[in-house]
């Protein structure tokens, strides 16, 4: 493979070791490692962070390893976004994995080829490894185009990441002028994402990913999603920052192999049927409202203490 790989780690050596082994099998020529620092009030976290970072020392193939380790805890939103700013200040494109995103071996070639094919096509913002269609095949090609930039194993270019704004400065204008209606064309989806973006803007949700979705949407950007799931999130546990329920539908989803040579779509039209299914099954109020309320309550308690 040709593309640099970015591995984002924190304090989970068990999942990190599995993802690292997948990267080792792919043998990228360059490996960027982004690590957040331990929280002082969490017993044992310093040791877990050190054990996780030690895994990176096992690189045994011809590879340039470049690390960006924070001594302090920056939190998910700032650590990931600042780390990717650092990566894309050095390279034009990269494949990105977090410490709980375990890819199938064909994920790397899938990203490698599509990063090359769409390198100069500003319509495409993301190449992702996730498929949440639960066996529904949306076309006879290897992938389809979507508005959803799933981020459990993905790839992008500097030209796309330059649009990322973790402060979401344009959100008040988008919100107040009802631009989400033009983007989503569905009032229930608009309501859902208005809440998500507002909470993220107010930093009541510590998420870089929602800010990235917002950045992609206001550029009218498309994502490439495979017709088979290529990455499984193995991190649903009490140790996780966000994925804490191990009975979630997304936990440990099976992965499959994608065939090569890839079958490319003959035209670039977003698959609205697939996106509607994703919105209704992955992103709807009754599914996550309790989680959002818990996050907001936790945030409020922190402010009052």
Coordinates of C-alpha atoms in Angstrom, one line a residue:
X1 CA 0.0 0.0 0.0
X2 CA 1.0 3.6 -0.6
X3 CA -1.0 5.7 1.8
X4 CA 0.0 6.8 5.3
X5 CA -2.1 5.4 8.2
X6 CA -3.1 7.4 11.2
X7 CA -3.8 5.6 14.5
X8 CA -5.6 7.5 17.2
X9 CA -5.0 6.0 20.7
X10 CA -5.7 6.7 24.3
X11 CA -5.9 4.2 27.2
X12 CA -7.1 0.9 25.9
X13 CA -4.1 -1.4 25.2
X14 CA -6.3 -4.5 24.5
X15 CA -8.2 -3.0 21.5
X16 CA -5.2 -1.0 20.4
X17 CA -3.2 -4.2 20.1
X18 CA -5.8 -5.7 17.8
X19 CA -6.0 -2.7 15.5
X20 CA -2.2 -2.3 15.5
X21 CA -1.9 -5.9 14.3
X22 CA -4.3 -5.2 11.4
X23 CA -2.1 -2.2 10.5
X24 CA 1.0 -4.4 10.8
X25 CA -0.4 -6.8 8.3
X26 CA -1.0 -4.0 5.8
X27 CA 2.5 -2.5 6.3
X28 CA 1.9 1.1 5.5
X29 CA 5.1 3.1 4.6
X30 CA 4.3 5.8 7.2
X31 CA 2.4 5.6 10.5
X32 CA 1.2 8.6 12.4
X33 CA 0.1 8.0 16.0
X34 CA -2.0 10.5 17.9
X35 CA -2.4 10.0 21.6
X36 CA -4.3 11.9 24.3
X37 CA -2.9 12.3 27.8
X38 CA -4.2 10.8 31.0
X39 CA -6.7 12.5 33.2
X40 CA -5.2 13.3 36.6
X41 CA -8.3 12.3 38.5
X42 CA -8.6 8.8 37.0
X43 CA -6.6 6.2 38.9
X44 CA -4.6 3.9 36.7
X45 CA -5.1 5.9 33.6
X46 CA -1.5 7.0 33.3
X47 CA -0.4 3.4 33.4
X48 CA -3.0 2.4 30.8
X49 CA -1.9 5.3 28.5
X50 CA 1.8 4.2 28.8
X51 CA 0.9 0.6 28.0
X52 CA -1.1 1.6 25.0
X53 CA 1.8 3.8 23.7
X54 CA 4.2 1.0 24.2
X55 CA 2.4 -1.1 21.6
X56 CA 3.6 1.3 18.9
X57 CA 7.1 0.3 19.7
X58 CA 6.4 -3.1 18.1
X59 CA 6.6 -1.7 14.5
X60 CA 8.8 -4.3 12.8
X61 CA 8.3 -3.5 9.1
X62 CA 9.9 -0.8 6.9
X63 CA 7.9 2.1 8.2
X64 CA 8.4 5.7 9.3
X65 CA 6.7 6.2 12.6
X66 CA 5.8 9.8 13.6
X67 CA 4.1 10.4 17.0
X68 CA 2.1 13.2 18.5
X69 CA 1.6 12.4 22.2
X70 CA -0.1 14.9 24.5
X71 CA 1.2 15.2 28.1
X72 CA -2.2 16.5 29.2
X73 CA -5.8 15.4 28.5
X74 CA -7.2 17.4 25.7
X75 CA -10.5 15.5 25.3
X76 CA -11.8 13.7 22.3
X77 CA -12.9 16.7 20.2
X78 CA -9.7 18.8 20.5
X79 CA -7.2 15.9 20.6
X80 CA -8.5 14.2 17.4
X81 CA -9.0 17.5 15.5
X82 CA -5.6 19.0 16.5
X83 CA -4.0 15.6 15.7
X84 CA -5.5 15.5 12.2
X85 CA -4.5 19.1 11.6
X86 CA -0.9 18.0 12.5
X87 CA -1.1 15.0 10.1
X88 CA -2.5 17.0 7.1
X89 CA 0.2 19.7 7.6
X90 CA 2.6 16.9 6.5
X91 CA 0.8 14.7 4.0
X92 CA -1.9 15.2 1.3
X93 CA -4.0 12.1 2.2
X94 CA -4.3 9.5 4.9
X95 CA -6.2 6.5 6.2
X96 CA -7.5 7.0 9.8
X97 CA -8.3 4.4 12.4
X98 CA -9.1 4.8 16.1
X99 CA -8.0 2.3 18.7
X100 CA -11.3 0.4 18.6
X101 CA -11.9 0.3 14.9
X102 CA -10.8 -3.1 13.6
X103 CA -10.6 -3.3 9.8
X104 CA -10.8 -6.2 7.4
X105 CA -7.6 -6.5 5.4
X106 CA -9.2 -5.3 2.2
X107 CA -10.2 -2.0 3.8
X108 CA -6.7 -0.6 3.2
X109 CA -6.6 -1.4 -0.5
X110 CA -10.2 0.0 -0.8
X111 CA -9.1 3.3 0.7
X112 CA -5.8 3.3 -1.2
X113 CA -7.4 3.0 -4.6
X114 CA -10.3 5.4 -4.0
X115 CA -8.0 8.1 -2.5
X116 CA -6.1 7.9 -5.8
X117 CA -9.2 7.9 -8.0
X118 CA -11.0 10.8 -6.4
X119 CA -7.9 12.8 -5.3
X120 CA -8.8 15.8 -7.4
X121 CA -12.6 15.5 -7.2
X122 CA -13.8 18.1 -4.7
X123 CA -17.2 16.5 -4.6
X124 CA -15.9 13.7 -2.5
X125 CA -14.9 14.5 1.1
X126 CA -14.6 11.0 2.7
X127 CA -13.9 7.4 1.9
X128 CA -15.4 5.3 4.7
X129 CA -15.1 1.6 5.6
X130 CA -18.6 1.3 7.3
X131 CA -21.8 -0.1 5.9
X132 CA -24.8 0.1 8.1
X133 CA -27.4 -1.2 5.6
X134 CA -27.7 -4.6 7.4
X135 CA -27.2 -6.7 4.3
X136 CA -29.2 -4.5 1.9
X137 CA -27.2 -4.1 -1.3
X138 CA -27.9 -0.7 -2.8
X139 CA -26.3 -1.2 -6.3
X140 CA -24.2 -3.7 -8.2
X141 CA -21.0 -1.6 -7.7
X142 CA -18.4 -1.9 -5.0
X143 CA -19.6 1.3 -3.3
X144 CA -22.2 4.0 -3.3
X145 CA -22.3 7.8 -2.6
X146 CA -23.8 9.1 0.6
X147 CA -24.2 12.2 2.7
X148 CA -23.1 10.3 5.8
X149 CA -19.4 10.4 6.6
X150 CA -19.1 7.4 8.9
X151 CA -15.8 7.6 10.8
X152 CA -15.1 4.1 12.2
X153 CA -12.2 3.6 9.7
X154 CA -12.1 6.2 7.0
X155 CA -9.8 8.2 4.7
X156 CA -9.6 11.7 3.4
X157 CA -7.4 14.3 1.8
X158 CA -5.9 17.6 3.0
X159 CA -8.1 19.4 0.5
X160 CA -11.2 18.1 2.3
X161 CA -9.9 18.4 5.9
X162 CA -9.0 22.0 5.4
X163 CA -12.8 22.7 5.7
X164 CA -13.0 21.3 9.2
X165 CA -13.9 23.8 11.9
X166 CA -14.1 22.5 15.4
X167 CA -15.8 25.7 16.5
X168 CA -18.6 25.3 13.9
X169 CA -18.6 29.1 13.4
X170 CA -21.2 28.9 10.6
X171 CA -23.7 26.9 12.6
X172 CA -25.7 29.9 13.9
X173 CA -26.2 31.1 10.3
X174 CA -27.1 27.6 9.0
X175 CA -29.5 27.2 12.0
X176 CA -31.2 30.6 11.9
X177 CA -31.7 30.5 8.1
X178 CA -33.0 26.9 8.0
X179 CA -30.4 25.6 5.7
X180 CA -30.6 22.1 7.1
X181 CA -34.0 21.8 5.4
X182 CA -32.2 22.2 2.0
X183 CA -29.6 19.7 3.0
X184 CA -31.7 17.0 4.5
X185 CA -35.2 17.4 2.9
X186 CA -36.8 15.7 5.9
X187 CA -38.3 17.5 8.9
X188 CA -37.6 14.7 11.4
X189 CA -33.9 14.5 10.2
X190 CA -33.7 18.3 10.5
X191 CA -34.9 18.2 14.0
X192 CA -32.5 15.4 15.0
X193 CA -29.4 17.2 13.5
X194 CA -30.4 20.6 14.8
X195 CA -30.2 19.1 18.3
X196 CA -26.9 17.3 17.6
X197 CA -25.2 20.4 16.0
X198 CA -26.5 22.7 18.7
X199 CA -25.2 20.5 21.5
X200 CA -21.9 20.1 19.7
X201 CA -21.7 23.9 19.1
X202 CA -22.3 24.5 22.8
X203 CA -19.7 21.8 23.6
X204 CA -22.2 19.8 25.5
X205 CA -21.2 16.9 23.3
X206 CA -17.4 16.4 23.2
X207 CA -17.3 15.2 19.6
X208 CA -15.0 16.1 16.7
X209 CA -17.1 13.8 14.4
X210 CA -20.3 15.8 14.5
X211 CA -18.3 18.9 13.7
X212 CA -16.7 17.1 10.8
X213 CA -20.2 16.0 9.5
X214 CA -21.3 19.6 9.7
X215 CA -18.2 20.7 7.8
X216 CA -18.8 18.2 5.1
X217 CA -22.4 19.1 4.7
X218 CA -22.0 22.8 4.3
X219 CA -19.5 22.0 1.5
X220 CA -22.2 19.8 -0.1
X221 CA -19.7 17.0 0.1
X222 CA -20.3 13.3 -0.6
X223 CA -18.9 10.2 1.1
X224 CA -18.0 6.9 -0.4
X225 CA -19.5 3.9 1.5
X226 CA -18.7 0.3 0.6
X227 CA -21.4 -2.2 -0.2
X228 CA -20.0 -4.5 2.5
X229 CA -19.0 -3.5 6.0
X230 CA -15.2 -3.3 6.2
X231 CA -14.6 -2.1 9.8
X232 CA -16.0 -3.3 13.1
X233 CA -16.1 -1.3 16.3
X234 CA -14.8 -3.5 19.0
X235 CA -14.7 -0.8 21.7
X236 CA -18.1 -0.9 23.2
X237 CA -17.4 -1.3 26.9
X238 CA -17.4 0.7 30.2
X239 CA -13.8 1.9 29.3
X240 CA -15.0 3.7 26.2
X241 CA -15.6 7.4 26.0
X242 CA -18.8 7.3 23.9
X243 CA -19.6 3.6 23.0
X244 CA -20.3 2.3 26.5
X245 CA -23.2 -0.1 25.8
X246 CA -22.0 -3.5 24.6
X247 CA -25.5 -4.5 23.4
X248 CA -25.7 -1.7 20.9
X249 CA -26.5 -2.8 17.3
X250 CA -23.2 -1.3 16.2
X251 CA -21.0 -3.3 18.6
X252 CA -18.7 -5.9 16.9
X253 CA -20.5 -5.8 13.6
X254 CA -19.2 -8.5 11.3
X255 CA -16.9 -7.5 8.4
X256 CA -16.6 -8.9 5.0
X257 CA -14.1 -8.8 2.1
X258 CA -14.5 -6.5 -0.8
X259 CA -13.6 -7.8 -4.2
X260 CA -11.0 -6.3 -6.6
X261 CA -10.9 -4.9 -9.1
X262 CA -13.4 -2.5 -7.7
X263 CA -16.6 -1.9 -9.7
X264 CA -17.0 1.9 -9.9
X265 CA -20.4 3.6 -10.3
X266 CA -20.9 5.1 -13.8
X267 CA -22.4 8.3 -12.3
X268 CA -22.1 10.3 -9.1
X269 CA -25.5 10.5 -7.6
X270 CA -26.2 10.2 -3.9
X271 CA -28.1 7.1 -2.9
X272 CA -31.1 8.7 -1.2
X273 CA -32.7 5.4 -0.4
X274 CA -29.7 4.2 1.5
X275 CA -29.4 7.5 3.3
X276 CA -33.0 7.4 4.3
X277 CA -32.5 4.0 5.8
X278 CA -29.4 5.2 7.6
X279 CA -31.2 8.2 9.0
X280 CA -34.2 6.2 10.2
X281 CA -32.2 3.4 11.7
X282 CA -29.0 5.1 12.9
X283 CA -30.0 8.7 13.6
X284 CA -33.3 9.3 15.1
X285 CA -34.5 10.9 18.3
X286 CA -35.9 8.0 20.3
X287 CA -32.7 6.0 19.8
X288 CA -30.2 8.5 21.3
X289 CA -32.3 11.1 23.2
X290 CA -31.5 9.4 26.5
X291 CA -27.8 9.4 25.7
X292 CA -27.9 13.1 24.8
X293 CA -29.8 13.9 28.0
X294 CA -27.2 12.0 30.0
X295 CA -24.3 13.9 28.4
X296 CA -26.0 17.2 28.9
X297 CA -26.8 16.4 32.5
X298 CA -23.2 15.3 33.1
X299 CA -21.9 18.5 31.5
X300 CA -24.2 20.6 33.7
X301 CA -23.1 18.8 36.8
X302 CA -19.4 19.5 35.9
X303 CA -20.1 23.2 35.5
X304 CA -21.8 23.3 38.9
X305 CA -19.1 21.5 40.8

